Short mmCIF file of N, CA, C and O in Angstrom, two decimals:
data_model
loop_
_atom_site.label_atom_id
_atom_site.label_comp_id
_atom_site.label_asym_id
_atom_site.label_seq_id
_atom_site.Cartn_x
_atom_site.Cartn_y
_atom_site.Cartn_z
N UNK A 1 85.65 107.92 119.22
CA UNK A 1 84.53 108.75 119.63
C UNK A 1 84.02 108.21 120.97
O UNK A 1 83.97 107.01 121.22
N UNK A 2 83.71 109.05 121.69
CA UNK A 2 83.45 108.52 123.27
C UNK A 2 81.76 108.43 123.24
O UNK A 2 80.98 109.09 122.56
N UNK A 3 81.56 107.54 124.07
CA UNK A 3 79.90 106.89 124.41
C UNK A 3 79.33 108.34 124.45
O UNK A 3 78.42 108.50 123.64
N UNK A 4 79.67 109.48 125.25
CA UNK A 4 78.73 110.56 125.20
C UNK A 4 78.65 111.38 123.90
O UNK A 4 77.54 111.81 123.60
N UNK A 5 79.74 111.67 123.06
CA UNK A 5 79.48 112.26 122.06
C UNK A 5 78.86 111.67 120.53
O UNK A 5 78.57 112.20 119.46
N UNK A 6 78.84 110.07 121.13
CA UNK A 6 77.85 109.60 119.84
C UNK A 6 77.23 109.44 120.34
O UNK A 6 76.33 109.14 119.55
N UNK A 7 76.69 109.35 121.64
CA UNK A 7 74.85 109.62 122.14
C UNK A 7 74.51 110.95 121.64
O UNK A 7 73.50 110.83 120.94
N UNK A 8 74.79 111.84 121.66
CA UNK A 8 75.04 113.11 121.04
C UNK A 8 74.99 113.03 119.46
O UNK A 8 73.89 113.03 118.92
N UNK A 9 75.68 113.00 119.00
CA UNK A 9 75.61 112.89 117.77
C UNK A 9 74.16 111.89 117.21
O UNK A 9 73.20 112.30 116.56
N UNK A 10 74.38 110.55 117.69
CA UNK A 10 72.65 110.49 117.40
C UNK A 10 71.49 110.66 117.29
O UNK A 10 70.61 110.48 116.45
N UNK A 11 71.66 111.26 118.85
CA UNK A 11 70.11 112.06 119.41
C UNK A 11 69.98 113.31 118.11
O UNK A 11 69.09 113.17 117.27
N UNK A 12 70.89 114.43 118.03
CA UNK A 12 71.38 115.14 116.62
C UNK A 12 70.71 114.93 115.32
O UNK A 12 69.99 115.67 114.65
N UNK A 13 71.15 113.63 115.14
CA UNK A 13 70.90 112.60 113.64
C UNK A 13 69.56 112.53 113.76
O UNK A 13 68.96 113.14 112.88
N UNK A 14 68.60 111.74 114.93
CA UNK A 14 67.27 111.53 114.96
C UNK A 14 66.16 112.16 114.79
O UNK A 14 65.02 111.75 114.60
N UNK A 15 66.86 113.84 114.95
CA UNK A 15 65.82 114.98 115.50
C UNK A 15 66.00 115.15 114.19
O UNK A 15 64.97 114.99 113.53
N UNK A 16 67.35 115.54 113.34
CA UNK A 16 67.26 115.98 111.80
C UNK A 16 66.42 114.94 110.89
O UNK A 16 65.95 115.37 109.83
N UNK A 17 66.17 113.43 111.28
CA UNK A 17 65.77 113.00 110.10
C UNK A 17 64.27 112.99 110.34
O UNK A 17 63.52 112.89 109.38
N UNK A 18 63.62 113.13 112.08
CA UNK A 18 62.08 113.22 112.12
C UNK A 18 62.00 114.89 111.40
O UNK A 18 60.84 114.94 110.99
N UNK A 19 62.46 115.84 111.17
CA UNK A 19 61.95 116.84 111.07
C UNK A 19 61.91 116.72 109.55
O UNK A 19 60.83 116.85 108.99
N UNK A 20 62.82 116.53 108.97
CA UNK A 20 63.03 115.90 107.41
C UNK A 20 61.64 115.19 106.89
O UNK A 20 60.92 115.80 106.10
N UNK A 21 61.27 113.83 107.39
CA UNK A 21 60.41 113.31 107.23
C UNK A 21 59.09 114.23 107.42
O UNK A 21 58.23 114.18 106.54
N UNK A 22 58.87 115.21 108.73
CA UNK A 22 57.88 115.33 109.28
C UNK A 22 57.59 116.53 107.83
O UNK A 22 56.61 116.53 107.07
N UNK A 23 58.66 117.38 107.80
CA UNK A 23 58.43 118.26 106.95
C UNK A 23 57.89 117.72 105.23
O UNK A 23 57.09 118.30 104.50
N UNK A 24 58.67 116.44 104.96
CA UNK A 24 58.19 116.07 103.85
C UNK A 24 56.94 115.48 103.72
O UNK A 24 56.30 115.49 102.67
N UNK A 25 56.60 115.00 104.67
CA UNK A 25 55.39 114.80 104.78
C UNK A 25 54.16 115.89 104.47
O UNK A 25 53.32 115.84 103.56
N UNK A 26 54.30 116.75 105.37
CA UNK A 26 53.82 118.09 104.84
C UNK A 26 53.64 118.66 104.09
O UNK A 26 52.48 119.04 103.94
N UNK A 27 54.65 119.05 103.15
CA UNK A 27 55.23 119.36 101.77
C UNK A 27 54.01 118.64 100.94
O UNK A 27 53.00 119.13 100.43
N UNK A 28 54.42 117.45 101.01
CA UNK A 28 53.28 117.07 100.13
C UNK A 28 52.20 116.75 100.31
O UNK A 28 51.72 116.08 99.39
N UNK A 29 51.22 117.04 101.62
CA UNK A 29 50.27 116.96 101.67
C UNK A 29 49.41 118.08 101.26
O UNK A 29 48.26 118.04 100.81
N UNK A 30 50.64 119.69 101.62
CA UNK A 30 49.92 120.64 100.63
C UNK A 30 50.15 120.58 99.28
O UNK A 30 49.32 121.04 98.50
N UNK A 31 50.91 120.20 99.00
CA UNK A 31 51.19 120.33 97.35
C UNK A 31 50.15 119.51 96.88
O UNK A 31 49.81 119.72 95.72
N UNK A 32 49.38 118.35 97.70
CA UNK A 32 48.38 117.35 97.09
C UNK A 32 48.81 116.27 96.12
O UNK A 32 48.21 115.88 95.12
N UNK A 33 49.99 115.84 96.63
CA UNK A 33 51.08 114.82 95.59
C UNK A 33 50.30 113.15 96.53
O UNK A 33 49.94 112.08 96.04
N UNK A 34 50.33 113.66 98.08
CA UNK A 34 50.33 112.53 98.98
C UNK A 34 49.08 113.10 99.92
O UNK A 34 49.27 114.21 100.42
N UNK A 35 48.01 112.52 100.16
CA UNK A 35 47.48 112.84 101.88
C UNK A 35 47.58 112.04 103.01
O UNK A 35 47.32 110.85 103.17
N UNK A 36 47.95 112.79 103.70
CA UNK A 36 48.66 112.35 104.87
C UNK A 36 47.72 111.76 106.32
O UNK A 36 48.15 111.18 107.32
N UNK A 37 46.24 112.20 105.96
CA UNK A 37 45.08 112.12 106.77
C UNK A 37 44.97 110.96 107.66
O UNK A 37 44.25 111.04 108.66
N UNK A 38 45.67 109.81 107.36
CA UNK A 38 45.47 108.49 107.85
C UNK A 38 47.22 108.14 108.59
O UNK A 38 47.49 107.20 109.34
N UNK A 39 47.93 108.93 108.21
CA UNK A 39 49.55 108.94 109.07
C UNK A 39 49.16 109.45 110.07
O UNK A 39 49.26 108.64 110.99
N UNK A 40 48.46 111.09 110.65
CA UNK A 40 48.29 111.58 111.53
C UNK A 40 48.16 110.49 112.99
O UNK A 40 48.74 110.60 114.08
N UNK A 41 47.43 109.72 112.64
CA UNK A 41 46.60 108.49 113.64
C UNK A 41 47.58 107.82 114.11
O UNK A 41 47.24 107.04 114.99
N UNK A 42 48.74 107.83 113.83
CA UNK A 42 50.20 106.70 114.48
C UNK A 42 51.49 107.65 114.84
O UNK A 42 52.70 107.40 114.81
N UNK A 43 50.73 108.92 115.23
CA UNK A 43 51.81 110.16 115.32
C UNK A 43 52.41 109.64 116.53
O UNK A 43 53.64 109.57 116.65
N UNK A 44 51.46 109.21 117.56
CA UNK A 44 52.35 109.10 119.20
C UNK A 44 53.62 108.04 118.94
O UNK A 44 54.50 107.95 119.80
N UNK A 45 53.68 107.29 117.78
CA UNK A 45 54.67 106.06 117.66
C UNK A 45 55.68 106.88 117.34
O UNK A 45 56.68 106.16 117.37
N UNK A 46 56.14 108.45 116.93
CA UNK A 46 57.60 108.93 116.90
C UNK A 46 57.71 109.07 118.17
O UNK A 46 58.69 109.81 118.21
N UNK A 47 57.22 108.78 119.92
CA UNK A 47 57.77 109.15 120.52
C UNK A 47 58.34 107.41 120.88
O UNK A 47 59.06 107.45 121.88
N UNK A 48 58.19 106.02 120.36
CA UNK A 48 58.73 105.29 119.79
C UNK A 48 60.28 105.34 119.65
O UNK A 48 61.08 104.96 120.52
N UNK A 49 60.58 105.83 118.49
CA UNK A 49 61.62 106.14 118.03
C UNK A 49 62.65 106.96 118.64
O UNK A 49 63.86 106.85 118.46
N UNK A 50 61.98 107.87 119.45
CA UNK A 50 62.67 108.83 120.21
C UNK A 50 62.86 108.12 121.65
O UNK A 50 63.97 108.52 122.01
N UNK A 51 62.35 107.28 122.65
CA UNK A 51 62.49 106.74 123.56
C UNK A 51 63.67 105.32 123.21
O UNK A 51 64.37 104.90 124.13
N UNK A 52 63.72 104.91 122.29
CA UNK A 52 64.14 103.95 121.55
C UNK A 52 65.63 104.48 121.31
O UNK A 52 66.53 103.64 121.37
N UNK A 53 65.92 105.78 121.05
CA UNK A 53 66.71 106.17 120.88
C UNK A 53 67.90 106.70 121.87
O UNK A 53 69.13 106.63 121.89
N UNK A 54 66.86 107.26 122.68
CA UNK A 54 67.34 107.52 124.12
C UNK A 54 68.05 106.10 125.09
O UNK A 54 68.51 106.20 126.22
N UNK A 55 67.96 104.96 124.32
CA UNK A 55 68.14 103.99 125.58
C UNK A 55 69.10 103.43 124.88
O UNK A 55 69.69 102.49 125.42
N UNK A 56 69.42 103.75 123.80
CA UNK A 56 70.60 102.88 123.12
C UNK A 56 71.98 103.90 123.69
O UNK A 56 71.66 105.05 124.00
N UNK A 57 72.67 103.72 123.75
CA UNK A 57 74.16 104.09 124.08
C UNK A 57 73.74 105.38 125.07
O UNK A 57 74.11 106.54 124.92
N UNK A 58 72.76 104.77 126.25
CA UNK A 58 72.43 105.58 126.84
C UNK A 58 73.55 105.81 127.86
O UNK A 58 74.13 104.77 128.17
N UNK A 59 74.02 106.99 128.50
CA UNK A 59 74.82 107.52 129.31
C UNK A 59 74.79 107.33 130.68
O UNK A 59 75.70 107.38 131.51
N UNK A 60 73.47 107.08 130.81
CA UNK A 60 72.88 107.23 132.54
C UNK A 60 71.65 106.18 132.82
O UNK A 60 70.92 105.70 131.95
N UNK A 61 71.58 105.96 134.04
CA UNK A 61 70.37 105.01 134.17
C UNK A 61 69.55 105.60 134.24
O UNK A 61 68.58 104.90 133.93
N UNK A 62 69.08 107.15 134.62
CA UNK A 62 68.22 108.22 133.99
C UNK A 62 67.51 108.35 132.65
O UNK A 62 66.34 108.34 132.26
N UNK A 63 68.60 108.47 132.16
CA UNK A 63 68.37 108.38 130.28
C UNK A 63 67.32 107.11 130.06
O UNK A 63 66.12 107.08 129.79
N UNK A 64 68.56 105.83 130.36
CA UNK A 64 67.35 104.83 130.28
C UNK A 64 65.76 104.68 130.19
O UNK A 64 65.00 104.46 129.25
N UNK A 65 65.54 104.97 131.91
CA UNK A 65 64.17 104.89 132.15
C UNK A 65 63.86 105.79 131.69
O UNK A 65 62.66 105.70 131.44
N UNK A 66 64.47 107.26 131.21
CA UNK A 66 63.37 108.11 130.48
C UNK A 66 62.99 107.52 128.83
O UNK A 66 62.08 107.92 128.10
N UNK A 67 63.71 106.76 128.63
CA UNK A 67 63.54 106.10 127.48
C UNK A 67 62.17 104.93 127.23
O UNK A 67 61.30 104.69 126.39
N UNK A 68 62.65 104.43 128.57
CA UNK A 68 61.66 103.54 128.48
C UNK A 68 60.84 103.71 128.93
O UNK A 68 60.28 102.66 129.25
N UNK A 69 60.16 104.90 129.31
CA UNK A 69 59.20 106.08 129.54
C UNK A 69 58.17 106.73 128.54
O UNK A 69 57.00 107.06 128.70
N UNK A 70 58.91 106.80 127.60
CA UNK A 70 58.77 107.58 126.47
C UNK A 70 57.99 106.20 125.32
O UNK A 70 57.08 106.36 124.51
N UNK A 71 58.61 105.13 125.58
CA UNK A 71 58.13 103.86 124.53
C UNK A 71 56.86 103.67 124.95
O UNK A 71 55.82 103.62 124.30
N UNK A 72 57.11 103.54 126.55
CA UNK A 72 55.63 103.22 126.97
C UNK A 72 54.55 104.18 126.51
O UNK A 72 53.62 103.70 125.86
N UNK A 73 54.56 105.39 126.75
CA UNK A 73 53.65 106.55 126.93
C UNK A 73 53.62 106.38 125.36
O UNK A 73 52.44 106.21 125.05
N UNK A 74 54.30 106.35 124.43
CA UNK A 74 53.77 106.32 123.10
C UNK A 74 52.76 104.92 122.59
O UNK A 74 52.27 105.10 121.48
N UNK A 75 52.47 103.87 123.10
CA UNK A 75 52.13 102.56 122.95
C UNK A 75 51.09 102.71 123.60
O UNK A 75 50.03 102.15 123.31
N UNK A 76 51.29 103.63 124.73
CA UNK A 76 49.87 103.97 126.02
C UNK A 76 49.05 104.46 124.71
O UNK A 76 48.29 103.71 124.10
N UNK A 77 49.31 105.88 124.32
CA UNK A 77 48.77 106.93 123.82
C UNK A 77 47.77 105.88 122.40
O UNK A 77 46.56 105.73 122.25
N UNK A 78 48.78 105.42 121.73
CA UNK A 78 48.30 104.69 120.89
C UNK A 78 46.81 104.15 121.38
O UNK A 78 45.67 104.48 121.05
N UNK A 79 47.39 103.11 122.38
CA UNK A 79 46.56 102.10 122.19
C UNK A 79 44.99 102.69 122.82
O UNK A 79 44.09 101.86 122.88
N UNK A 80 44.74 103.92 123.22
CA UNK A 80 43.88 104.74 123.66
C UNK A 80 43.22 105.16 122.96
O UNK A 80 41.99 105.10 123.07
N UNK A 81 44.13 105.97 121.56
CA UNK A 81 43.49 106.86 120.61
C UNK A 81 42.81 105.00 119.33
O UNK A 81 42.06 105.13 118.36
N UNK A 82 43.30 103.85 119.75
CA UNK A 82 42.76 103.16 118.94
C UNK A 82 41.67 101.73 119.75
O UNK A 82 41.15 100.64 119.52
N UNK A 83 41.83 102.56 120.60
CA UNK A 83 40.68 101.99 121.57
C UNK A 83 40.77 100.24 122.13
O UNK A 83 39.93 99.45 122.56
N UNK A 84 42.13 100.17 121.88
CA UNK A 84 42.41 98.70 122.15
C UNK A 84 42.55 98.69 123.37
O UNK A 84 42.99 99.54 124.15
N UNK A 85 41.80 96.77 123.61
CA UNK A 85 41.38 96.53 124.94
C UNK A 85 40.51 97.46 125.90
O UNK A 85 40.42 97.31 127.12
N UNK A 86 39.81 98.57 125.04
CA UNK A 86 38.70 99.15 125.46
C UNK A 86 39.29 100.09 126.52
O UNK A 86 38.74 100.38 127.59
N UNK A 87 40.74 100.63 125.99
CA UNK A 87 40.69 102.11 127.17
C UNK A 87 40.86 103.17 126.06
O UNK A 87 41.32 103.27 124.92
N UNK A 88 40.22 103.94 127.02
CA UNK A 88 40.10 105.48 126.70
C UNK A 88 40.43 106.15 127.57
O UNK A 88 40.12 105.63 128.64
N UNK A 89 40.93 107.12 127.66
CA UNK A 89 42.12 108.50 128.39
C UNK A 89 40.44 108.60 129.91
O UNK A 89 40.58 109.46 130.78
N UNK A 90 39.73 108.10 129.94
CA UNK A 90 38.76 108.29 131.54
C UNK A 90 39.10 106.86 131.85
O UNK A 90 39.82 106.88 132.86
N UNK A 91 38.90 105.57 131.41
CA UNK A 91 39.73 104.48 132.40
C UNK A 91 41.02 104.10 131.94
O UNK A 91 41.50 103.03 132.34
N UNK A 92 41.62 104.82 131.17
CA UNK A 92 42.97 104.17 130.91
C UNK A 92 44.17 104.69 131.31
O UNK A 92 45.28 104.21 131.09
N UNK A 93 43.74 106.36 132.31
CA UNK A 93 45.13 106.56 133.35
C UNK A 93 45.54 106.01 134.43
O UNK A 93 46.16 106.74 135.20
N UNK A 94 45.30 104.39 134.87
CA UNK A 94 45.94 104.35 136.01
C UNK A 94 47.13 103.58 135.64
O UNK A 94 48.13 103.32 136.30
N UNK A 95 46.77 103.23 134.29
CA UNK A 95 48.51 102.58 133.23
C UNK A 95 49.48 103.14 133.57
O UNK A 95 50.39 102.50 134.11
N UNK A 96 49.57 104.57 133.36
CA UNK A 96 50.76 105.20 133.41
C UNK A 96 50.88 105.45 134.41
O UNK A 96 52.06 105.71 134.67
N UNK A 97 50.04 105.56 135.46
CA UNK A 97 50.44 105.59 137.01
C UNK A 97 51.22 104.38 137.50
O UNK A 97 52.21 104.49 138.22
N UNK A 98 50.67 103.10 137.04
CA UNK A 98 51.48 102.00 137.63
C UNK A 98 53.06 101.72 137.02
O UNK A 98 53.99 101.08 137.52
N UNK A 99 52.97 102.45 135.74
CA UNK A 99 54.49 101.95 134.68
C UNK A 99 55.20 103.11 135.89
O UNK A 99 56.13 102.73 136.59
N UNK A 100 54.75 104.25 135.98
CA UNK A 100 55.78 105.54 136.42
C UNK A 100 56.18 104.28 137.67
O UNK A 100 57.32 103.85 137.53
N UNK A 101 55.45 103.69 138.76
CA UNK A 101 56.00 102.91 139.82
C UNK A 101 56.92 101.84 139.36
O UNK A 101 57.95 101.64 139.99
N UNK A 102 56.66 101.24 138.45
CA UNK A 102 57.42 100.20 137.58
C UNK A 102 58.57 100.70 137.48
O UNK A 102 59.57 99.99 137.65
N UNK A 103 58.64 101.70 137.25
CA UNK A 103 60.48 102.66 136.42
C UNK A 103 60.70 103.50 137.32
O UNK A 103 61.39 104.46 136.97
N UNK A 104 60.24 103.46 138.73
CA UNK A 104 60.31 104.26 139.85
C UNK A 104 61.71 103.16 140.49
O UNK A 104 62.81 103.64 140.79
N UNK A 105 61.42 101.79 140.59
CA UNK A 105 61.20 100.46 141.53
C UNK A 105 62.96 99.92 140.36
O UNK A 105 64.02 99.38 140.70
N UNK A 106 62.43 100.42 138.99
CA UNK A 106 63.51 99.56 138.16
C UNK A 106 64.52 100.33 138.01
O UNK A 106 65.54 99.82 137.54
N UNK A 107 64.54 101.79 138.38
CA UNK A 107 66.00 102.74 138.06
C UNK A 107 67.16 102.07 139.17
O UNK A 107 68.30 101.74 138.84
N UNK A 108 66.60 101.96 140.48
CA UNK A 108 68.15 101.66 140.76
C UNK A 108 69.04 100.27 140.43
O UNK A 108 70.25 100.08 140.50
N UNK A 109 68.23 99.62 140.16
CA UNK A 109 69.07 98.10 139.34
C UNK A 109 69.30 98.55 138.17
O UNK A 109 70.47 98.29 137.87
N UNK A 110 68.72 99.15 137.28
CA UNK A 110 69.56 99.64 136.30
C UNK A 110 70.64 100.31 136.47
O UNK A 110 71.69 100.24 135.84
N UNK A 111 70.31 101.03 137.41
CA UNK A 111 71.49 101.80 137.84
C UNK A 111 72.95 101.37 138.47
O UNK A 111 74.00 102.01 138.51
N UNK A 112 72.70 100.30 138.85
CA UNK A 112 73.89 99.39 139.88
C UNK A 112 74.45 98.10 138.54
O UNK A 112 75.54 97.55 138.48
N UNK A 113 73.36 97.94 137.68
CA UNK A 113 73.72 96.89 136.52
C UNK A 113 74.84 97.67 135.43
O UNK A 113 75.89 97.15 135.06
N UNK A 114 74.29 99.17 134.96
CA UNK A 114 74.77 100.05 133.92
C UNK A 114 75.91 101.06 134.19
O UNK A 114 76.31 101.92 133.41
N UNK A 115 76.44 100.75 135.58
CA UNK A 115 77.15 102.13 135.87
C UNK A 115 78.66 101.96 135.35
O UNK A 115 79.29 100.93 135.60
N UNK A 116 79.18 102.97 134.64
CA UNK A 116 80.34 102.68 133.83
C UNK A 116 81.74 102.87 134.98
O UNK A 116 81.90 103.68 135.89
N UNK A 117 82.61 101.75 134.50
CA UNK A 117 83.40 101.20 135.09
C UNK A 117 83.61 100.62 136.51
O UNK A 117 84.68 100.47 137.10
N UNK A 118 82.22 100.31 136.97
CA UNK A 118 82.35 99.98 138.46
C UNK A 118 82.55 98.42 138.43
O UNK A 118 83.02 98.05 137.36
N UNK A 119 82.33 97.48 139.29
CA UNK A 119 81.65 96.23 139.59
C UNK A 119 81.13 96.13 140.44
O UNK A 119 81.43 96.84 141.39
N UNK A 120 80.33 95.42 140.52
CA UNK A 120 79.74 95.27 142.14
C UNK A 120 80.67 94.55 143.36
O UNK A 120 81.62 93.77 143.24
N UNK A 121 80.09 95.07 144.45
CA UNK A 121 80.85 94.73 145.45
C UNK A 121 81.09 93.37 146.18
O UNK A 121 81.71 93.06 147.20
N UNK A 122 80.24 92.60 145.12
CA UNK A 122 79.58 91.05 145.89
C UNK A 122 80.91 90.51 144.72
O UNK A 122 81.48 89.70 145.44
N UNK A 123 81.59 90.49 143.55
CA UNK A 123 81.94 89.71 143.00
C UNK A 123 83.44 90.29 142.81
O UNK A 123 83.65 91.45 143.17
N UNK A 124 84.60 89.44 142.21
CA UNK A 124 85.82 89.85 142.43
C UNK A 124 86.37 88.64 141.28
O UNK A 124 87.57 88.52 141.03
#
């Protein structure tokens, strides 16, 4: 199986088992088996899982940083909606302004570190 079609196939796998979960979750919060009232509050952490996912047998140094894009902004979101270290969404956007420069600054070394089948030109 080639690196792109089990990035594929995973990404696939990930989306079927959050919707699985997301739906069972549901399920029984109307049925009144489970309430779910206190899960809602750690929702931004599936984009966690999904950035997390994106960077493993990632294809591109694109993919990557959108991955590690996605971890951040979910950990951002978090730590906002739970008020840690005292930000809230009026002083706590210039975070994601400085990470976007961070992963602006870090794509092309990823990019020159990750690129499939090259080497660099300094070593032999």
């Amino acid at each position: 199986m080639s690196n792109k079609s089990s990035y594929e196939w995973r990404k696939q796998m990930m989306w079927g088992l959050l919707l699985i979960g997301f739906g069972t979750v549901v399920l029984l919060d109307r049925l009144g088996v489970y309430y779910a009232d206190g899960l809602w509050h750690y929702a931004p952490l599936v984009l966690t899982v999904m950035g997390v996912n994106k960077m493993i047998g990632f294809p591109t140094a694109k993919d990557f940083t959108m991955g590690l894009w996605m971890v951040f902004a979910s950990l951002w979101l978090f730590a906002v909606f739970e008020h840690l270290f005292g930000l809230t969404f009026s002083n706590g956007w210039p975070v994601p302004v400085i990470f976007c420069g961070v992963t602006m600054i870090l794509e092309p070394f990823i990019e020159r570190r990750l690129a499939p089948g090259t080497e660099p030109s300094n070593e032999k």
